Short mmCIF file of C-alpha atoms (C1' of nucleotides) in Angstrom, two decimals:
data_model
loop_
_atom_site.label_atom_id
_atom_site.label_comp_id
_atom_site.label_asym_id
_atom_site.label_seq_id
_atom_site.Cartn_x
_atom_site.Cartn_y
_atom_site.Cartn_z
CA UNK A 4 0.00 0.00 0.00
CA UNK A 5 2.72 2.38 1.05
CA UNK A 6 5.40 0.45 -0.91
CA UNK A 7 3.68 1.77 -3.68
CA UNK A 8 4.22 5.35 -2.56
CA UNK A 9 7.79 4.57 -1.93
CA UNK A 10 8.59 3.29 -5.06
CA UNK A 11 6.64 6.57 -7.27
CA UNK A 12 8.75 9.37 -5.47
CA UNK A 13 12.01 6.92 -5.72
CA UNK A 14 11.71 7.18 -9.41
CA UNK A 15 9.51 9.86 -10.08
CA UNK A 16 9.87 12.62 -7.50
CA UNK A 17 8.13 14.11 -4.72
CA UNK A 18 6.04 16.72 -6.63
CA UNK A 19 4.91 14.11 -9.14
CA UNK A 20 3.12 12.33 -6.51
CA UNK A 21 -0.85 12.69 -6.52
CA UNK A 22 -3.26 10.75 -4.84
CA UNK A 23 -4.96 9.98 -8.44
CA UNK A 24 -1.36 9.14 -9.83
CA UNK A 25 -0.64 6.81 -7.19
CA UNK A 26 -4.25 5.31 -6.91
CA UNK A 27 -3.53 5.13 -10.82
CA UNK A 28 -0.43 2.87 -10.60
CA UNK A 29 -2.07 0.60 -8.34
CA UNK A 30 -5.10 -0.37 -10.92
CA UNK A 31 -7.66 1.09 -8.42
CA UNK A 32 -9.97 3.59 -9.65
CA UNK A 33 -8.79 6.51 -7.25
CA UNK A 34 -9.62 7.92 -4.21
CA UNK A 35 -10.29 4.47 -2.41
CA UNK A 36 -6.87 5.45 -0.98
CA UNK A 37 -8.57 7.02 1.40
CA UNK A 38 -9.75 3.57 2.96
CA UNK A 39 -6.17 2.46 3.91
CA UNK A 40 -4.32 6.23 4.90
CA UNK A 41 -6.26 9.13 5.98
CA UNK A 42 -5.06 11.89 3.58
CA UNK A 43 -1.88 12.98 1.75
CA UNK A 44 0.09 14.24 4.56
CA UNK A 45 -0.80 10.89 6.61
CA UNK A 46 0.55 9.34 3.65
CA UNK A 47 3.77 10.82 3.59
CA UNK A 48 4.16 10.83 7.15
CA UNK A 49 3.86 6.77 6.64
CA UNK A 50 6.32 6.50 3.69
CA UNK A 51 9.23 8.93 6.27
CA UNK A 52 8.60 6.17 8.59
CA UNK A 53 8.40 2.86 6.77
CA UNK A 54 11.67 4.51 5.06
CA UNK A 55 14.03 4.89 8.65
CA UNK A 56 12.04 1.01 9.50
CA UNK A 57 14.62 -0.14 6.35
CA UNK A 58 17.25 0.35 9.50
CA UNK A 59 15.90 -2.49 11.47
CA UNK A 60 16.73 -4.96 8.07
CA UNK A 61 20.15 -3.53 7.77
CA UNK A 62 22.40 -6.54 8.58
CA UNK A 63 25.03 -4.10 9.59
CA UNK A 64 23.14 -2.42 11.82
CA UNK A 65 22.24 -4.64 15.03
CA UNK A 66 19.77 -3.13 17.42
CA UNK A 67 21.29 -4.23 20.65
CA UNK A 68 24.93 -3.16 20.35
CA UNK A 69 27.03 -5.15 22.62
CA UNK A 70 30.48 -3.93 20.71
CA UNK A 71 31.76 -0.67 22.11
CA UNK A 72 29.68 2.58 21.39
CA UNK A 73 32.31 3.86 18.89
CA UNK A 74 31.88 0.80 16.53
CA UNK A 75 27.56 1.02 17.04
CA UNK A 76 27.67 4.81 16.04
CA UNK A 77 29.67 4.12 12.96
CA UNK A 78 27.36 1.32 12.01
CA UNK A 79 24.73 3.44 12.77
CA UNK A 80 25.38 6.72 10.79
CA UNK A 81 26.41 4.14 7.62
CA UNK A 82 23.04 2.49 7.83
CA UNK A 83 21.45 5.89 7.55
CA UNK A 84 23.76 7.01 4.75
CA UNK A 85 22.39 3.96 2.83
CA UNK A 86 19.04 4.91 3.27
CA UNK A 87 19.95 8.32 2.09
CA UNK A 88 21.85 7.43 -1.17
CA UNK A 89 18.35 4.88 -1.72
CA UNK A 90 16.32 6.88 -1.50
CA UNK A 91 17.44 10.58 -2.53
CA UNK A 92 14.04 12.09 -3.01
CA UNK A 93 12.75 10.80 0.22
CA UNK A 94 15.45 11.77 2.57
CA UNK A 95 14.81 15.48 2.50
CA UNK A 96 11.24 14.74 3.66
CA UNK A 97 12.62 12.75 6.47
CA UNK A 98 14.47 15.62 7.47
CA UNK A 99 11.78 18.15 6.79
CA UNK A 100 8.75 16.56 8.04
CA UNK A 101 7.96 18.13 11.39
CA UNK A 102 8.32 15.11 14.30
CA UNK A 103 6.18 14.19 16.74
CA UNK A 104 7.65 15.96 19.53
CA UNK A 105 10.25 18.43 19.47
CA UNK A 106 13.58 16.27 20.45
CA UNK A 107 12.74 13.37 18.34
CA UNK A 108 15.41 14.36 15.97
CA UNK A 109 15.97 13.90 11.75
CA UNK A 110 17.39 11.51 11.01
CA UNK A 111 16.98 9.27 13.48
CA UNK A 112 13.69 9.91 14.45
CA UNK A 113 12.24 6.66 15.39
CA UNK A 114 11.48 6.04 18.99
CA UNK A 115 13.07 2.61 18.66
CA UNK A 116 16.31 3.94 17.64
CA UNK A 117 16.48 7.19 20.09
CA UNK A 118 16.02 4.46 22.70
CA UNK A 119 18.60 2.31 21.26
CA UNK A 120 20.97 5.47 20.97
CA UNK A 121 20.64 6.55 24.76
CA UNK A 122 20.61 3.46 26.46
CA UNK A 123 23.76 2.19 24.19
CA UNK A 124 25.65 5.13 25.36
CA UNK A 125 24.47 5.58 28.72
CA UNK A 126 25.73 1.88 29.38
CA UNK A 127 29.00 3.38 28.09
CA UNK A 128 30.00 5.42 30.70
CA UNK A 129 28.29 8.23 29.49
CA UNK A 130 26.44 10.77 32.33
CA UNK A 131 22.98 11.92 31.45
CA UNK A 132 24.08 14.93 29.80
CA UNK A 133 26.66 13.50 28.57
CA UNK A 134 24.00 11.16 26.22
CA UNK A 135 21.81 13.88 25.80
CA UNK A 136 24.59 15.87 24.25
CA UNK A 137 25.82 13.41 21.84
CA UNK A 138 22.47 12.66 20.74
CA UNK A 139 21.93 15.96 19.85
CA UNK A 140 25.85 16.39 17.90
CA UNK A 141 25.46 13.32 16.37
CA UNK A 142 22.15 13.85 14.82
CA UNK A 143 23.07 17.29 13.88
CA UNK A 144 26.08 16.20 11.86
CA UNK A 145 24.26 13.30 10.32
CA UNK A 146 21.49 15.49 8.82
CA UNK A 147 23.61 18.28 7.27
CA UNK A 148 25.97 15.65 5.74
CA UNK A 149 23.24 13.71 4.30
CA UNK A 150 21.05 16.45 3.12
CA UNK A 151 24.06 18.09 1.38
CA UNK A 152 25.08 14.48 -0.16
CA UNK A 153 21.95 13.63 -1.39
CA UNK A 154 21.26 17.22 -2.57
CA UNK A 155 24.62 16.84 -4.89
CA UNK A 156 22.99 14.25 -7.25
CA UNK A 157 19.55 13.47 -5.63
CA UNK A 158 17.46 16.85 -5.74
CA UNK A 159 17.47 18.14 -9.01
CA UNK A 160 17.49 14.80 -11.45
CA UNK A 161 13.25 15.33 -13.25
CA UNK A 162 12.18 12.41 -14.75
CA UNK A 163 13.94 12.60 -18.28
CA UNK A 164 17.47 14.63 -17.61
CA UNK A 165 20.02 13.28 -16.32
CA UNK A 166 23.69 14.98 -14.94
CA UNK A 167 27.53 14.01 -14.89
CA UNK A 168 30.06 15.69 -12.86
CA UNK A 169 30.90 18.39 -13.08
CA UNK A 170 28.25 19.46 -15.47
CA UNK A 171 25.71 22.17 -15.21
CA UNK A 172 29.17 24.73 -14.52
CA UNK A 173 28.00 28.45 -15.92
CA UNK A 174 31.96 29.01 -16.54
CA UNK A 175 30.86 32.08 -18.45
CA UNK A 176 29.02 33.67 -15.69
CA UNK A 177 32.04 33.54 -13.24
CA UNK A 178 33.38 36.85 -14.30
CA UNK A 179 33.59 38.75 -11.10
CA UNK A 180 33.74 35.15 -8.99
CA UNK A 181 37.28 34.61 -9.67
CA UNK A 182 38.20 32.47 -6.37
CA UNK A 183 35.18 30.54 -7.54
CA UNK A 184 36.04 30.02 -11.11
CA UNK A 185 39.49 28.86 -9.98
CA UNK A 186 38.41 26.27 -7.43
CA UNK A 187 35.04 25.53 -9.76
CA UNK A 188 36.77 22.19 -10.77
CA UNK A 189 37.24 20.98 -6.82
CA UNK A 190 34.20 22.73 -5.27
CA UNK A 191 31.60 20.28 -8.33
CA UNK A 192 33.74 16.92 -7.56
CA UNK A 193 32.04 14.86 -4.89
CA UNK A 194 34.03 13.76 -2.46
CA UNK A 195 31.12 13.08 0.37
CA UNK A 196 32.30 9.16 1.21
CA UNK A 197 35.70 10.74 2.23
CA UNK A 198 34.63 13.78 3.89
CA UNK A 199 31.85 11.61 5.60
CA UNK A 200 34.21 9.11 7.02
CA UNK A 201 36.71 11.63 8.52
CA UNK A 202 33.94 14.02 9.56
CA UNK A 203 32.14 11.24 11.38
CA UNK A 204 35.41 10.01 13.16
CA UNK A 205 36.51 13.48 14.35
CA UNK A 206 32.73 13.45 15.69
CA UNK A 207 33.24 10.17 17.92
CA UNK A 208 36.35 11.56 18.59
CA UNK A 209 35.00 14.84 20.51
CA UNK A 210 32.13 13.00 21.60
CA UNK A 211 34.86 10.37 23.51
CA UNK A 212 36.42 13.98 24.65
CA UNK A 213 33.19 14.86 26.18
CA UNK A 214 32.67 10.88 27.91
CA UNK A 215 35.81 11.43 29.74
CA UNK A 216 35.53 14.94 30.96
CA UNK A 217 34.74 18.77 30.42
CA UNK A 218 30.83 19.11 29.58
CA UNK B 25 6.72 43.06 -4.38
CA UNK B 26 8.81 39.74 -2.89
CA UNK B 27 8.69 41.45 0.56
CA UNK B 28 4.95 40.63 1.05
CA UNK B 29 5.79 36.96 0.11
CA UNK B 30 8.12 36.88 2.65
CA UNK B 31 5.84 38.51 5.35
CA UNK B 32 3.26 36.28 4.15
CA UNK B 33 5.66 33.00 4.87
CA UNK B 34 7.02 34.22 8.46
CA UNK B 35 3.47 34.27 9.72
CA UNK B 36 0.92 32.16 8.40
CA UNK B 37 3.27 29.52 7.04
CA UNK B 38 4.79 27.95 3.68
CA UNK B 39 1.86 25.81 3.10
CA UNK B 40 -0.69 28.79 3.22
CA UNK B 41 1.06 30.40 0.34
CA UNK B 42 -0.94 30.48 -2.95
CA UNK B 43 -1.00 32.87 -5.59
CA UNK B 44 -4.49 33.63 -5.15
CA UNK B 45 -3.78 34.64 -1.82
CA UNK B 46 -0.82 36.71 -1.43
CA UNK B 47 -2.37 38.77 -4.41
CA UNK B 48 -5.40 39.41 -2.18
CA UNK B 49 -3.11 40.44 0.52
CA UNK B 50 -1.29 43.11 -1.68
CA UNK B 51 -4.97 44.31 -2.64
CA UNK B 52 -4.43 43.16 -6.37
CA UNK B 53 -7.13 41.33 -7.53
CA UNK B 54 -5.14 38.26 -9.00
CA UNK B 55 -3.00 36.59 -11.27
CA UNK B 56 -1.32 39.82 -12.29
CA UNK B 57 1.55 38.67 -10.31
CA UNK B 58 2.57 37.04 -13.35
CA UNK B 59 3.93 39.70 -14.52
CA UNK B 60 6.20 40.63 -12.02
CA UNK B 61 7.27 36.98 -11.13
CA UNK B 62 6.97 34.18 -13.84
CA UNK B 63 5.48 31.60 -11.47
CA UNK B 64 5.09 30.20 -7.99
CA UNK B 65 8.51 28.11 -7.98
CA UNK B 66 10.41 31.37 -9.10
CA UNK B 67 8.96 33.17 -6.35
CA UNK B 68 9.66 31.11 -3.95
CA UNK B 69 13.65 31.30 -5.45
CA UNK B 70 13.37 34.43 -5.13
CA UNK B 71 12.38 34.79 -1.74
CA UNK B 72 15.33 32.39 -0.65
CA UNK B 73 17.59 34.75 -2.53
CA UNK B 74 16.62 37.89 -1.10
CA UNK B 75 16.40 36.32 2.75
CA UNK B 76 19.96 35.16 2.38
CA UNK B 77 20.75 38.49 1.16
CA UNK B 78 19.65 39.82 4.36
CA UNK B 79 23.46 39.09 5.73
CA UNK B 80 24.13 41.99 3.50
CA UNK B 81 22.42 44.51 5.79
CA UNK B 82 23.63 42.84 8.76
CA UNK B 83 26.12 45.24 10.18
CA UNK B 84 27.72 42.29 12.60
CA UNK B 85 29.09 40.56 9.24
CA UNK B 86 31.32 42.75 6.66
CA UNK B 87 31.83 41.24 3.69
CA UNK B 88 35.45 41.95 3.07
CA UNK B 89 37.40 40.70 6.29
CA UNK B 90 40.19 42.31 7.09
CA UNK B 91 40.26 40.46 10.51
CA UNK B 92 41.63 36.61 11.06
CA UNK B 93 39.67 33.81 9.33
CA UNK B 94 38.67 32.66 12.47
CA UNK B 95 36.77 35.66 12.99
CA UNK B 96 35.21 36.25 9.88
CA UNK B 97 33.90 32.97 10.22
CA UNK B 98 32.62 33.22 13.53
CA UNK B 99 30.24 36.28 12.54
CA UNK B 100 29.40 34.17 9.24
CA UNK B 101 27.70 31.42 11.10
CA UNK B 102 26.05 33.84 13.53
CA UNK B 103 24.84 36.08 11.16
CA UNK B 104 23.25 33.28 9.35
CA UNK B 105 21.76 32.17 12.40
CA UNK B 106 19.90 34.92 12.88
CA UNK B 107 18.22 34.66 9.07
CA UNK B 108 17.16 31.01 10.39
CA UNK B 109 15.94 31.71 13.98
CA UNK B 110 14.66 35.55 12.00
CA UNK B 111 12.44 33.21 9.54
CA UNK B 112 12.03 29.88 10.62
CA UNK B 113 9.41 28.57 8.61
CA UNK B 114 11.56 30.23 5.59
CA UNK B 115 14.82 28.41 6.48
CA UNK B 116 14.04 25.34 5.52
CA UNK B 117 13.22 26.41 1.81
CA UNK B 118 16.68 27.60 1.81
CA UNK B 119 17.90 24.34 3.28
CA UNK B 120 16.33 22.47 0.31
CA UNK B 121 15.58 24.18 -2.62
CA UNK B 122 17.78 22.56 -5.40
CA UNK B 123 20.68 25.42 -6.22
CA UNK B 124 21.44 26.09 -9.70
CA UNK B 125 24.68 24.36 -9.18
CA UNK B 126 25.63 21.55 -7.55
CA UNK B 127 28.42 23.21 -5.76
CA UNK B 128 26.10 26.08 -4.65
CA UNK B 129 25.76 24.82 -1.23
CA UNK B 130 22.79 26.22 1.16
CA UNK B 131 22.56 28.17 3.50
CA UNK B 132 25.10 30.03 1.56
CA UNK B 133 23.81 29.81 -1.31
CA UNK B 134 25.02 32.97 -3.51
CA UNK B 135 27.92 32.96 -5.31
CA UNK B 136 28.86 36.11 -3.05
CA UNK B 137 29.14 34.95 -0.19
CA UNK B 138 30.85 31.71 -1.73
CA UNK B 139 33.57 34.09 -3.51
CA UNK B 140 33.31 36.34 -0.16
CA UNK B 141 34.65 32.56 2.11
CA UNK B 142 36.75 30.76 -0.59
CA UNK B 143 38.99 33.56 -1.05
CA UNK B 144 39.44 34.74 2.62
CA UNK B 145 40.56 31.48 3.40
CA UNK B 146 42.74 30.97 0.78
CA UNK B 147 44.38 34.39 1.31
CA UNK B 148 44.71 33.27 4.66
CA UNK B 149 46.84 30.38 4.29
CA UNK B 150 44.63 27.32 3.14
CA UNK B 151 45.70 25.90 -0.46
CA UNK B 152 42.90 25.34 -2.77
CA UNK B 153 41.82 21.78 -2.06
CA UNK B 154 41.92 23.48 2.09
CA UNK B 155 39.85 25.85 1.33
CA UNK B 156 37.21 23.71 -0.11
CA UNK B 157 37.84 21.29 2.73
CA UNK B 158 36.71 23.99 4.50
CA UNK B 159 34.15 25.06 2.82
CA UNK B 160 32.19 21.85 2.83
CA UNK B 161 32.44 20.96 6.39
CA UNK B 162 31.22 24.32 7.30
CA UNK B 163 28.12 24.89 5.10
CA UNK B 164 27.76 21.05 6.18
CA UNK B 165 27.85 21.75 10.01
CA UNK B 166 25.63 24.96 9.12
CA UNK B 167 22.51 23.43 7.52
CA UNK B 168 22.38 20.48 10.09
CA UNK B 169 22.58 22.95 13.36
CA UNK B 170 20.19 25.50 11.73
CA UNK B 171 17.85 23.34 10.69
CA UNK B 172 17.54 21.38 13.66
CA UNK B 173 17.73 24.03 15.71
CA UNK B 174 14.39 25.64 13.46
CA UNK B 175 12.71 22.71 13.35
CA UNK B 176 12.97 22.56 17.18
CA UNK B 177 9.83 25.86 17.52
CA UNK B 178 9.00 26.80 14.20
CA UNK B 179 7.88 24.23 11.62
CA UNK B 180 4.50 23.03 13.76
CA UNK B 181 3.78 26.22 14.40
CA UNK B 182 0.41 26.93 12.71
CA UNK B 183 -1.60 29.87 12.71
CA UNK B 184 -3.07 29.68 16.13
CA UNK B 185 -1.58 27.56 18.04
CA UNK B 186 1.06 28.30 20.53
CA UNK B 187 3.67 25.51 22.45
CA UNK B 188 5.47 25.72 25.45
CA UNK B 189 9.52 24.81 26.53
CA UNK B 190 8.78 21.27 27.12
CA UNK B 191 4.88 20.89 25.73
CA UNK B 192 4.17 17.54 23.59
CA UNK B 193 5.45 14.97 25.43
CA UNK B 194 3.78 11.92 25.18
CA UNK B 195 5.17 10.87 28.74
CA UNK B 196 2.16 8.43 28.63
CA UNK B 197 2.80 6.61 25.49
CA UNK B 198 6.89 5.95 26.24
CA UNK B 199 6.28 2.81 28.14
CA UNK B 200 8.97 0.69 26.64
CA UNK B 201 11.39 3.50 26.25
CA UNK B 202 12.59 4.27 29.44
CA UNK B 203 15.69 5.53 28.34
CA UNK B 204 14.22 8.15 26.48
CA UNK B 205 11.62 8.81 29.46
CA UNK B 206 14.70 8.77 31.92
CA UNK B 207 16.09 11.81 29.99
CA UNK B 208 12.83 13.55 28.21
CA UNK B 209 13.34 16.35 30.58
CA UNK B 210 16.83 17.30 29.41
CA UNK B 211 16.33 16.20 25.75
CA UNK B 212 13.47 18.51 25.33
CA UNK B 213 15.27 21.57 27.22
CA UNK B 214 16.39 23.85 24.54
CA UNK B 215 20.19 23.85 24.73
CA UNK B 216 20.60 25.41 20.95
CA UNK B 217 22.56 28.06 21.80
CA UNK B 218 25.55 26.49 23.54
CA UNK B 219 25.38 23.60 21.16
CA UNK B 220 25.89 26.37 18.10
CA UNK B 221 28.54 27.56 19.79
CA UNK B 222 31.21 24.56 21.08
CA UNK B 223 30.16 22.88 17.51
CA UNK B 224 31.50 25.99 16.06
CA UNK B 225 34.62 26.24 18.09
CA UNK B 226 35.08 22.62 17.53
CA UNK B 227 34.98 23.49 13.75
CA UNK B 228 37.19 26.17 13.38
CA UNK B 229 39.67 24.24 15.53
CA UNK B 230 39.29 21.47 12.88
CA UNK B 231 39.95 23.53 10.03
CA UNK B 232 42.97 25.18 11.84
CA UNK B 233 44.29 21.30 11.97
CA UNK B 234 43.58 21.41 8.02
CA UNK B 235 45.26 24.64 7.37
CA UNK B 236 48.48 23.51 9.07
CA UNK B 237 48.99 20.09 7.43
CA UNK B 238 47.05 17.24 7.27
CA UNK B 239 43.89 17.26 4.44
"C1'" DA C 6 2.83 48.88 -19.05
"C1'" DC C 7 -0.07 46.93 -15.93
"C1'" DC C 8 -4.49 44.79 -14.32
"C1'" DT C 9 -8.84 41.95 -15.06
"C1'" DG C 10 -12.18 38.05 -16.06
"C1'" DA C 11 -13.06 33.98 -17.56
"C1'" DA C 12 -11.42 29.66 -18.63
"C1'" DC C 13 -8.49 25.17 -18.41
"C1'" DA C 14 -6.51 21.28 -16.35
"C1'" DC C 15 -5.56 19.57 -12.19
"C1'" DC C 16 -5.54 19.11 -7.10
"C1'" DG C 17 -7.17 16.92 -2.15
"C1'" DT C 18 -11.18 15.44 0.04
"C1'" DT C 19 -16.19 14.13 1.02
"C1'" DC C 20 -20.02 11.36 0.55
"C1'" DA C 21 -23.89 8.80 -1.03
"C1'" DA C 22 -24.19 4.86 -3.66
"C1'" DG C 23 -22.94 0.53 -5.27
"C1'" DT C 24 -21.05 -4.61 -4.73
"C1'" DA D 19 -15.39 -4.34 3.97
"C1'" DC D 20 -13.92 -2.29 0.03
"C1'" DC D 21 -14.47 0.38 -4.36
"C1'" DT D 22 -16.88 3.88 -7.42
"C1'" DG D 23 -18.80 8.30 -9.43
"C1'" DA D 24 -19.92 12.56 -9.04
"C1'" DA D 25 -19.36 16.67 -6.75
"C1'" DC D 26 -17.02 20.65 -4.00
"C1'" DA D 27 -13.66 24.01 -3.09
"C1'" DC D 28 -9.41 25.21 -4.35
"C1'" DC D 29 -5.01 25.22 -6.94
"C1'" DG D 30 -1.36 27.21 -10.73
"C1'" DT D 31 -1.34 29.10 -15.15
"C1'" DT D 32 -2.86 31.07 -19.80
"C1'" DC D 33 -4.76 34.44 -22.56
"C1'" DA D 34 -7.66 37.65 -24.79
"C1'" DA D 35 -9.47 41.80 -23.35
"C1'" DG D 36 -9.56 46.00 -21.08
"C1'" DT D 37 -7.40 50.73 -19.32
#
DNA sequence: ACCTGAACACCGTTCAAGT
DNA sequence: ACCTGAACACCGTTCAAGT
């Protein structure tokens, strides 16, 4: 019912998606959607949470982490990058869609997995605060990593065009950008899995500074 | 002409915007904003544009620094933290609206204030593939802080109704989670602020351990 | 040069009616 | 219990017509 949903913004985009598109897809006349989800925003509020459930059937991912709190945030933050590079149009919504209550974070948002996050660290040797605080760094980096990531490639890509790298440069229109122009060729090369790995390890390594210490 | 769009977002909300509407507002009878704006998705570019072109005006941030890097950046970030807490329901539009380029990273978003931070770093010491180190990990660190940090009071906000520092918790329904109940107190307590400003220390001490050696 | 009125194709949603 | 058809109020956008 939802998978359907899933699979239409996956490949067509958010803004194509219409109740009578969708209904349309599934062979049913139309607005017998209304039978199984209670309205469009219901509907998309199911397909941002049916998306972070793909988490719980990541292999790599175990729920109870009995390695050391280090090793369980790294799994973790790579299980949501997967979900992110999946599903590009869908992230942003994940991250957009207000949440329940205000600390239930993007991207993690799940109660499942906040509980999972606390407890795992708060076994750790982490203080109260302590957990609270590295909740709130660790979600903070993982949503403007993945939003930028997925914005790179994900965003922009309509139905029909399609990009390489480095394409889409207005070289001519740089005149009065010159620092721009002359770093144009690094700035449009993605190198997200790199910067994601070393920004996520000096993360774990300031949250460890804040385990053993100064908060 | 834009201005009233702008207005119109910052109180009754993104989703209350329609054409029909703000023309009402500005007294015009209809669709004769067409001619000053060549559709809804260009108006809403244009009011991202001219809200991150607020940090002109803003006296706290001077475009060419003649201070440290450090510095310049420092009053950067803050000024663009005022545009987000100044228009929350706006900042998330800038946050996610594809930019012309893939390069064009929000929440900086015009090539200004890109040429304005590429080439004070780079005059400062950082070689090229530094200074887009650099850039990256601070529009990256930018967009997740700001956003969460918005999402935290404005995006539910509707028309009427109001919330309180620690309103919404469903203390009932978190049987099952007692880690999360254990800490709801502190993990709804708004600690934005201090957050913005360690993370931001933390970064520029990062990208002083760039600039001196290792990338 | 700017605004208007009517029209078009399309939304989300409701509801009585069918099976 | 599920689907349908028609209807309602509302969208964004176009365009010939007014001034």
């Amino acid at each position: 019912v939802v998978r359907a949903a899933i699979a239409y913004i996956d490949d067509r985009g958010l803004p194509e998606l219409t109740m009578r598109r969708l209904a349309a897809t599934l062979g049913v006349e139309a607005m017998s959607l209304y039978k199984h989800v209670s309205g469009r925003d219901n509907l998309l509020d199911t397909v941002v949470e049916s998306v972070v459930d793909e988490l719980s059937g990541d292999p790599q991912v175990q729920l109870e982490p009995e390695s050391d709190w280090q090793d369980y945030l790294r799994r973790l933050a790579h299980g949501l990058r997967r979900i992110a590079l999946d599903h590009p149009q869908i992230f942003p919504l994940i991250a957009t869609r207000p949440p329940a209550a205000p600390w239930i974070r993007p991207p993690l948002r799940s109660l499942n997995w906040i509980e999972a996050f606390l407890s795992s660290l708060r076994s750790q040797g982490f203080t109260d605060s302590q957990t609270v605080a590295a909740y709130k760094a660790f979600t903070s980096f993982l949503l403007g990593h993945l939003l930028l990531e997925v914005a790179h490639y994900g965003a922009p890509i309509g139905p029909e065009e399609t990009r390489r790298e480095g394409d889409g440069l207005p070289l001519g229109d740089l005149k009065g950008y010159p620092t721009v122009r002359a770093l144009a060729q690094q700035l449009s090369t993605n190198t997200a899995a790199q910067e994601f790995e070393s920004s996520l390890e000096n993360l774990l390594g300031r949250l460890a500074a804040i385990r053993s210490g100064k908060p």
